[in-house]
Amino acid sequence: MISGKLYINGQWVDSRSGNERKILNPFDASVIATVAEGDREDTRAAITAARRAFDESGWPQTPASERARLLFKLGDLIERDREELARLESLDTGKTVEESRWDMEDIEGIFRYFAGLADKDGGEIIASPNPDSTSMVIREPVGVCGQISPWNYPLLQASWKMAPALAAGCTIVMKPSEITPLTTLKVTELAEEAGFPAGVVNTVLGPGPEVGAELSENNDVDLISFTGGIATGKTIMRAATGNVKKVALELGGKNPNIIFDDADFDVAVDYALNGVFFHAGQICSAGARVMVQKGIHDRFVEALQGRMEKIVVGNGFDKKTQMGPLISAEHLAKVEGYVNIAKNEGAKLVLGGKRPDDAALENGYFYRPTLFTECENNMRIVQEEVFGPIITIEKFSTEEEVIKRANDTIYGLSAGFWTRDPDRIERVSKALRFGTVWANDFNVYFVQAPWGGYKQSGLGRELGKIGLEEYTEVKHIYRNHATQPFNWFGVDNE
Ligand code: NAD
């Protein structure tokens, strides 16, 4: 059983207030754990520990190869405990255990990738105007990092932050979502087992407006990295101005999946489903906005509907289950609200639009796969992130028209399209204003490739080499080898 405590300065401690929170299983709302609920004071203690570890313990000066060794070890420990972690993640989020296993494999790879990168950047010698000088550009760790993660991919999102920060030589205070903290706690235990020094890794549980807000405001934090909704991201950006801390934001998305007439029809249907229904659509890059060219529109809708009717909704621990519940009662109410909005806006409900009838699921936060057709660009159901098992279909005629419409959004996280025309692949890939564009695929992530959003989908990038650089400051060191007198001040220049 994992500890439900806070991890501060190498110690597992209760919250100072003594407050606790019950963690619920979204499958049936049963209590699966009781954990400490931290507040601003606990957060300040963690920041102080991280500050001391950065300024005094020598962690930033540790040879990069030693940091890499610890990260490789952590990756191995996660692999050792993969099954336990996967089951814990499914208990906490409701997603299928198979999906959680894929997440854990990714997470092992993330720690190993950043371990491998840790000692690769030795800086750069650059040209300087004085021949008797050397100019060097090096990267140094940015300092104490506050890291705030969401509930949809709790450990995956946490690992995107923890691994590069530790590889760079930063110290961290991690705050998982208060409703899904279990796997982050378990990995904090594994970080302790791997041997990270006290104060380098700290984990504080608690509500966003307490723990998250303190991390965002506190002047001893040098960088705040956040994944979550746009509104929270904006609050954090404002809160970070006190010491002009660096801000990295991975926010929401409303991601178009465009199907041209010449697409490989059957594969495009597969991926229209894969793009949305994993984790019940609670994916920042869900291709919930499907845009279909008019020549295949009716056939596509029919094929999609036929497949959606067969999606098995149920307990993530049941092997037959293809889609689990939503995360919480509150989120279920939000999704239901959007379905009503869509109906009122004139979208045509073709399938779903309600909770399952199955009595075995009635205590959980389940919602049926839902399909709307006859959707228009200006509808809220098309423009806003719903984060549920809902596909909206828009019909389009021309390439020019669909690009204009797809780009007409405040979001810019990801987009995909399907065509067999190589010239169109070139054109459309460049015309879409999104941080990731998939041609003939959807929702492909890997640790080597940068991830992040255009427009209001975020600031900065995670993963890839750039994901490590985000945790560094750039320093120029200029060394003069032959300083000459330069009499200017206080001498007679006549
Ligand atoms: P959220 O914004 O409600 O919460 C995210 C985190 O922020 C939680 O840990 C929460 O406690 C904390 N928080 C809340 N209020 C805060 C405040 N005032 N100050 C500081 N922290 C605060 O988001 P969520 O509902 O947990 O997650 C869903 C959202 O995350 C969706 O919008 C989704 O698109 C986004 N997301 C984006 C990506 C990406 O890669 N871009 C990945 C996953 C999720």
XYZ file of C-alpha atoms and ligand atoms in Angstrom:
538
model
C 0.000 0.000 0.000
C 1.323 3.406 -0.887
C 1.820 6.220 1.589
C -0.914 8.842 1.558
C 1.395 11.470 3.028
C 3.260 14.462 1.713
C 6.929 14.041 0.815
C 8.957 17.044 1.954
C 12.718 17.208 2.348
C 13.091 13.434 2.193
C 10.430 12.789 4.884
C 6.874 11.435 4.613
C 4.729 13.786 6.686
C 1.079 14.460 7.465
C -0.399 17.773 6.421
C 0.144 20.400 9.133
C -3.597 21.049 9.345
C -4.323 17.318 9.715
C -6.787 17.576 6.829
C -7.363 14.549 4.647
C -9.107 13.760 1.360
C -10.891 10.628 0.224
C -9.915 9.389 -3.215
C -12.785 7.855 -5.198
C -12.917 5.146 -7.831
C -14.847 6.629 -10.787
C -16.219 3.171 -11.599
C -18.504 3.086 -8.534
C -17.634 6.115 -6.378
C -16.143 3.845 -3.686
C -13.316 5.173 -1.495
C -9.968 3.682 -2.573
C -7.621 5.725 -0.383
C -7.454 8.516 2.156
C -4.576 10.929 1.684
C -3.183 13.980 3.425
C -4.545 17.289 2.145
C -1.817 19.921 2.106
C -2.227 23.685 2.124
C -0.115 26.789 1.548
C 1.973 26.210 4.671
C 2.892 22.659 3.637
C 3.716 23.969 0.180
C 6.000 26.649 1.609
C 7.845 23.979 3.601
C 8.372 21.972 0.412
C 9.552 25.058 -1.504
C 12.027 25.848 1.291
C 13.374 22.276 1.099
C 13.689 22.456 -2.677
C 15.344 25.899 -2.434
C 17.885 24.613 0.079
C 18.575 21.511 -1.992
C 19.179 23.691 -5.041
C 21.254 26.391 -3.357
C 23.191 24.383 -0.782
C 23.183 20.625 -1.382
C 25.248 20.639 -4.557
C 22.541 18.893 -6.598
C 22.817 21.295 -9.573
C 26.582 20.702 -9.617
C 26.226 16.896 -9.491
C 27.854 15.388 -12.576
C 25.139 14.985 -15.206
C 26.114 11.318 -15.513
C 25.163 10.812 -11.850
C 21.769 12.451 -12.375
C 21.370 10.187 -15.418
C 22.202 7.132 -13.287
C 19.458 7.990 -10.796
C 16.935 8.602 -13.581
C 17.808 5.298 -15.284
C 17.333 3.599 -11.930
C 13.948 5.258 -11.476
C 12.949 4.071 -14.969
C 13.938 0.517 -13.975
C 11.950 0.712 -10.724
C 8.885 1.887 -12.622
C 9.329 -1.066 -14.986
C 9.647 -3.403 -11.982
C 6.374 -2.087 -10.531
C 4.622 -1.543 -13.871
C 1.655 -3.768 -13.176
C 1.038 -2.303 -9.720
C 1.274 1.224 -11.115
C -1.023 0.417 -14.042
C -3.677 -1.023 -11.743
C -3.385 1.936 -9.381
C -3.804 4.360 -12.285
C -6.918 2.521 -13.467
C -8.397 2.484 -9.959
C -7.839 6.215 -9.679
C -8.969 7.267 -13.186
C -11.334 4.498 -14.340
C -9.465 3.958 -17.605
C -8.856 0.408 -18.835
C -5.879 -1.397 -17.316
C -4.545 -2.028 -20.819
C -4.411 1.745 -21.459
C -2.681 2.261 -18.127
C -0.072 -0.383 -19.052
C 0.707 1.553 -22.256
C 1.058 4.714 -20.154
C 3.505 3.010 -17.776
C 5.667 1.756 -20.645
C 5.772 5.301 -22.023
C 6.700 6.632 -18.605
C 9.638 4.229 -18.223
C 10.842 5.435 -21.631
C 10.461 9.077 -20.621
C 12.740 8.684 -17.588
C 15.281 6.788 -19.711
C 15.181 9.295 -22.561
C 15.902 12.261 -20.294
C 18.497 10.217 -18.405
C 20.213 9.686 -21.760
C 20.039 13.385 -22.643
C 21.295 14.615 -19.256
C 25.002 14.549 -20.102
C 24.879 15.233 -23.840
C 24.922 19.030 -24.004
C 28.436 20.256 -23.187
C 27.733 23.802 -24.337
C 28.970 25.563 -27.432
C 31.931 27.741 -28.355
C 30.762 30.662 -30.468
C 32.602 33.206 -32.587
C 33.630 36.348 -30.709
C 34.840 39.679 -32.115
C 38.150 39.632 -30.219
C 40.653 36.999 -31.448
C 42.202 36.858 -27.943
C 38.980 35.701 -26.327
C 36.732 32.706 -25.969
C 32.959 32.898 -25.959
C 31.051 29.989 -24.582
C 27.305 29.348 -24.315
C 26.275 26.903 -21.633
C 23.019 25.768 -20.121
C 22.424 25.705 -16.366
C 19.446 24.415 -14.389
C 16.769 27.050 -13.918
C 16.334 26.366 -10.183
C 13.339 25.371 -8.066
C 10.431 24.167 -10.204
C 6.780 24.002 -9.225
C 5.024 21.329 -11.253
C 1.242 20.999 -11.432
C -0.398 18.074 -13.218
C -3.983 17.210 -14.243
C -6.173 14.177 -13.546
C -6.549 12.690 -17.011
C -3.074 11.165 -17.438
C -1.834 11.642 -13.880
C 1.540 9.909 -13.966
C 2.263 10.422 -17.658
C 1.837 14.179 -17.318
C 3.849 14.235 -14.086
C 6.703 12.307 -15.733
C 6.846 14.781 -18.663
C 7.768 17.355 -16.015
C 9.762 15.411 -13.422
C 12.181 13.656 -15.773
C 13.532 16.693 -17.694
C 13.641 18.907 -14.585
C 15.727 16.365 -12.658
C 17.919 15.641 -15.685
C 18.661 19.374 -15.981
C 19.682 19.611 -12.293
C 16.599 21.402 -10.973
C 14.816 20.589 -7.728
C 11.070 20.087 -7.813
C 7.849 20.434 -5.875
C 5.294 18.251 -7.641
C 1.570 18.791 -7.123
C -0.607 16.124 -8.714
C -4.317 16.679 -9.241
C -5.998 16.387 -5.862
C -8.422 13.779 -7.229
C -5.809 11.436 -8.792
C -2.624 11.539 -6.679
C -1.933 7.811 -6.181
C 0.555 6.942 -8.928
C 2.496 10.173 -8.397
C 2.829 9.243 -4.721
C 4.020 5.776 -5.678
C 6.634 7.187 -8.059
C 7.765 9.603 -5.346
C 8.414 6.495 -3.218
C 10.376 5.010 -6.103
C 12.408 8.224 -6.449
C 13.306 7.872 -2.764
C 14.276 4.231 -3.352
C 16.365 5.243 -6.383
C 18.363 7.538 -4.084
C 17.557 11.116 -5.060
C 18.933 13.321 -2.248
C 16.566 14.868 0.310
C 14.838 18.022 -0.935
C 15.444 17.335 -4.637
C 12.038 15.693 -5.152
C 9.105 16.920 -3.050
C 5.443 16.008 -3.538
C 2.620 18.006 -1.984
C -1.029 16.977 -2.294
C -3.904 19.386 -2.033
C -6.292 21.688 -3.860
C -5.208 23.891 -6.751
C -6.228 27.210 -5.185
C -4.052 26.373 -2.133
C -1.039 24.272 -3.133
C -1.018 25.204 -6.839
C -1.565 28.893 -6.130
C 1.305 28.981 -3.593
C 3.643 27.335 -6.117
C 2.621 29.885 -8.750
C 2.991 32.927 -6.488
C 5.970 32.039 -4.314
C 9.083 34.091 -5.103
C 11.385 31.190 -4.232
C 10.039 29.205 -7.178
C 11.955 29.918 -10.398
C 9.743 28.087 -12.869
C 6.155 26.923 -12.814
C 5.142 24.158 -15.194
C 1.428 23.486 -15.486
C -0.794 21.094 -17.411
C -4.525 21.632 -17.182
C -7.350 23.851 -18.372
C -6.998 27.259 -20.056
C -8.733 29.198 -17.264
C -6.375 27.763 -14.632
C -3.399 28.391 -16.933
C -4.322 32.074 -17.181
C -4.676 32.338 -13.392
C -1.232 30.794 -12.984
C 0.321 33.120 -15.550
C -1.004 36.126 -13.636
C 0.108 34.682 -10.291
C 3.643 34.142 -11.598
C 4.377 37.813 -12.228
C 5.665 38.578 -8.691
C 9.183 37.331 -9.416
C 8.751 36.995 -13.215
C 9.168 33.260 -12.867
C 9.342 31.207 -16.017
C 5.987 29.804 -17.045
C 5.381 26.638 -19.052
C 1.773 25.810 -19.916
C 0.203 22.741 -21.530
C -3.450 23.658 -21.844
C -6.539 22.318 -23.531
C -7.329 21.494 -27.111
C -10.192 21.194 -29.553
C -8.577 19.138 -32.212
C -9.854 18.738 -35.775
C -9.637 15.376 -37.511
C -10.186 16.075 -41.220
C -11.256 13.289 -43.579
C -10.870 14.074 -47.271
C -12.818 12.143 -49.928
C -9.672 10.294 -51.054
C -8.784 8.998 -47.556
C -8.251 5.322 -46.857
C -11.850 5.055 -45.668
C -11.677 2.119 -43.250
C -8.490 3.248 -41.544
C -9.870 6.773 -41.196
C -12.954 5.332 -39.461
C -10.704 3.349 -37.080
C -8.770 6.458 -36.156
C -11.805 8.692 -35.826
C -12.748 6.295 -33.021
C -9.219 5.854 -31.617
C -8.803 9.611 -31.647
C -11.639 10.132 -29.186
C -12.750 7.156 -27.135
C -9.602 6.201 -25.264
C -10.076 7.288 -21.659
C -13.661 8.256 -22.542
C -12.479 11.241 -24.562
C -10.672 12.832 -21.618
C -7.577 13.521 -23.706
C -6.223 16.987 -24.440
C -5.562 15.947 -28.053
C -8.853 14.088 -28.598
C -9.976 14.403 -32.217
C -13.478 15.239 -31.098
C -14.074 17.601 -34.001
C -14.389 15.372 -37.074
C -14.670 17.201 -40.417
C -15.736 15.050 -43.344
C -15.701 15.961 -47.040
C -19.138 15.837 -48.614
C -18.462 12.985 -51.080
C -18.048 10.433 -48.276
C -19.911 12.205 -45.490
C -23.032 10.043 -45.253
C -21.155 6.759 -45.636
C -18.630 7.885 -42.992
C -21.307 8.849 -40.463
C -23.034 5.498 -41.007
C -19.775 3.553 -40.503
C -18.891 5.555 -37.412
C -22.316 5.086 -35.874
C -22.190 1.329 -36.512
C -18.841 1.022 -34.764
C -19.758 3.342 -31.892
C -22.831 1.266 -31.084
C -20.524 -1.657 -30.346
C -18.136 0.128 -27.945
C -18.157 -1.825 -24.681
C -18.491 0.582 -21.746
C -17.701 -0.780 -18.303
C -15.196 -1.513 -15.572
C -11.639 -0.780 -16.681
C -10.542 -3.959 -14.906
C -12.772 -6.113 -17.119
C -10.854 -7.387 -20.165
C -13.822 -6.829 -22.474
C -14.194 -3.159 -21.552
C -13.164 -0.672 -24.236
C -14.206 2.538 -22.489
C -14.384 3.356 -18.794
C -16.190 6.133 -16.895
C -15.606 9.865 -16.713
C -13.472 11.061 -13.830
C -16.037 12.568 -11.450
C -19.657 13.477 -10.851
C -18.763 17.112 -11.498
C -17.201 16.306 -14.848
C -20.134 14.078 -15.833
C -22.455 17.026 -15.175
C -20.264 19.222 -17.399
C -20.434 16.716 -20.275
C -24.212 16.363 -19.886
C -24.471 20.155 -19.945
C -22.604 20.309 -23.271
C -24.947 17.720 -24.800
C -27.893 19.946 -23.928
C -26.091 22.979 -25.328
C -25.437 21.097 -28.597
C -29.075 20.079 -28.934
C -30.223 23.644 -28.319
C -27.724 24.926 -30.879
C -29.313 22.702 -33.542
C -26.772 19.875 -33.777
C -28.435 16.539 -34.610
C -28.017 13.842 -31.960
C -27.481 10.555 -33.810
C -26.291 8.309 -30.995
C -25.838 8.336 -27.216
C -26.528 11.595 -25.446
C -27.203 9.850 -22.167
C -25.839 7.594 -19.443
C -25.831 3.816 -20.017
C -28.917 1.871 -18.892
C -26.812 -0.923 -17.334
C -27.665 -1.078 -13.605
C -24.159 -2.371 -12.830
C -22.762 1.022 -13.895
C -25.241 3.289 -12.151
C -22.972 4.326 -9.273
C -20.121 5.288 -11.602
C -19.656 8.363 -13.778
C -20.417 6.665 -17.088
C -21.589 8.331 -20.279
C -22.394 6.678 -23.593
C -20.399 7.324 -26.776
C -22.240 10.207 -28.396
C -22.429 11.344 -32.012
C -23.679 14.687 -33.312
C -23.994 15.533 -37.000
C -24.947 18.759 -38.793
C -22.531 20.728 -36.656
C -21.363 24.210 -37.577
C -18.174 26.073 -36.921
C -19.741 28.633 -34.605
C -21.416 26.150 -32.230
C -20.060 25.905 -28.694
C -19.996 22.102 -28.960
C -17.517 22.561 -31.839
C -15.454 25.408 -30.398
C -15.134 24.425 -26.715
C -13.276 21.536 -25.119
C -15.826 19.068 -23.726
C -13.401 16.353 -22.603
C -15.911 13.539 -22.986
C -16.893 10.678 -25.342
C -18.483 12.954 -27.925
C -17.812 13.312 -31.648
C -19.201 16.224 -33.641
C -19.319 15.972 -37.436
C -18.999 18.951 -39.751
C -19.437 18.544 -43.504
C -17.102 20.469 -45.843
C -16.607 20.903 -49.580
C -13.100 22.156 -50.362
C -9.588 21.985 -48.906
C -9.420 25.764 -48.660
C -12.697 25.906 -46.760
C -11.779 23.191 -44.256
C -8.391 24.717 -43.436
C -9.981 28.083 -42.766
C -12.582 26.493 -40.516
C -10.149 24.191 -38.700
C -7.879 27.133 -37.910
C -10.790 29.239 -36.680
C -10.319 28.339 -32.998
C -8.640 29.745 -29.907
C -6.904 26.376 -29.506
C -3.858 25.057 -31.353
C -2.768 21.823 -29.749
C -3.068 19.155 -32.441
C -4.814 18.283 -35.697
C -4.922 15.323 -38.046
C -6.041 14.724 -41.623
C -6.526 11.833 -44.020
C -5.756 11.876 -47.740
C -3.821 9.819 -50.289
C -2.652 12.904 -52.232
C 1.047 13.626 -51.474
C 0.838 17.262 -52.602
C -2.129 17.829 -50.332
C -0.195 16.290 -47.422
C 2.505 18.942 -47.903
C 0.050 21.810 -48.227
C -2.289 20.907 -45.383
C 0.482 19.996 -42.906
C 1.863 23.510 -43.280
C -1.460 25.354 -43.404
C -2.823 23.972 -40.117
C -1.868 26.202 -37.150
C -1.358 23.543 -34.469
C 1.636 22.372 -32.416
C 1.351 18.826 -33.773
C -0.110 17.794 -37.117
C -0.690 14.147 -38.012
C -0.994 13.174 -41.672
C -2.796 9.821 -41.990
C -2.629 9.126 -38.266
C -3.964 10.500 -34.988
C -2.796 10.820 -31.385
C 0.750 9.615 -31.942
C 3.114 10.728 -29.193
C 6.658 9.759 -28.511
C 9.209 11.159 -26.149
C 11.638 12.280 -28.872
C 9.085 14.680 -30.414
C 8.205 18.042 -28.858
C 4.638 18.473 -27.601
C 2.776 21.718 -26.991
C 0.266 24.159 -28.331
C -0.075 27.161 -30.610
C -2.366 30.000 -29.527
C -4.163 29.461 -26.187
C -3.226 25.771 -26.025
C -0.054 26.657 -24.250
C 3.354 28.153 -23.818
C 6.594 26.266 -24.355
C 7.089 22.618 -25.228
C 7.448 19.350 -23.331
C 9.268 16.197 -24.462
C 12.107 16.054 -26.980
C 15.372 17.928 -26.601
C 13.441 21.162 -26.213
C 11.625 19.613 -23.223
C 14.963 19.485 -21.390
C 16.013 22.961 -22.522
C 12.846 24.431 -20.958
C 14.393 23.615 -17.564
C 17.609 25.483 -18.277
C 18.868 29.036 -18.327
C 21.262 30.035 -21.114
C 24.522 31.632 -20.012
C 27.107 33.343 -22.195
C 30.634 33.271 -20.694
C 33.130 35.615 -22.328
C 36.759 35.194 -21.396
C 39.407 37.720 -22.428
C 42.862 36.103 -22.718
C 44.852 39.311 -23.203
C 43.286 42.274 -21.477
C 44.792 45.521 -22.782
C 44.676 48.944 -21.109
C 41.771 50.972 -22.448
C 42.151 54.502 -21.169
C 38.991 56.443 -21.737
C 37.727 57.802 -18.462
C 39.726 60.314 -16.480
C 42.480 60.769 -19.050
C 43.193 63.720 -21.286
C 42.069 62.635 -24.755
C 43.130 65.875 -26.528
P -7.462 21.924 -14.072
O -6.971 23.167 -14.733
O -8.772 21.965 -13.390
O -6.433 21.389 -12.995
C -5.117 21.047 -13.314
C -4.254 21.193 -12.093
O -4.241 22.561 -11.699
C -4.733 20.396 -10.882
O -3.623 19.843 -10.218
C -5.404 21.467 -10.033
O -5.408 21.168 -8.662
C -4.525 22.665 -10.327
N -5.147 23.970 -10.060
C -6.471 24.282 -10.024
N -6.637 25.583 -9.711
C -5.415 26.110 -9.551
C -4.930 27.417 -9.235
N -5.744 28.445 -9.009
N -3.599 27.616 -9.179
C -2.740 26.599 -9.428
N -3.136 25.338 -9.708
C -4.458 25.090 -9.785
O -7.421 20.805 -15.214
P -7.928 19.313 -15.090
O -9.420 19.365 -15.134
O -7.230 18.619 -13.982
O -7.357 18.695 -16.458
C -8.033 18.769 -17.658
C -7.412 19.833 -18.550
O -6.023 19.549 -18.751
C -8.023 19.844 -19.925
O -8.277 21.161 -20.324
C -6.937 19.219 -20.796
O -6.978 19.596 -22.141
C -5.695 19.690 -20.121
N -4.558 18.835 -20.494
C -3.644 19.328 -21.399
C -2.588 18.526 -21.809
C -1.580 19.004 -22.809
O -0.613 18.302 -23.048
N -1.749 20.173 -23.397
C -2.448 17.243 -21.280
C -3.394 16.781 -20.362
C -4.441 17.597 -19.967
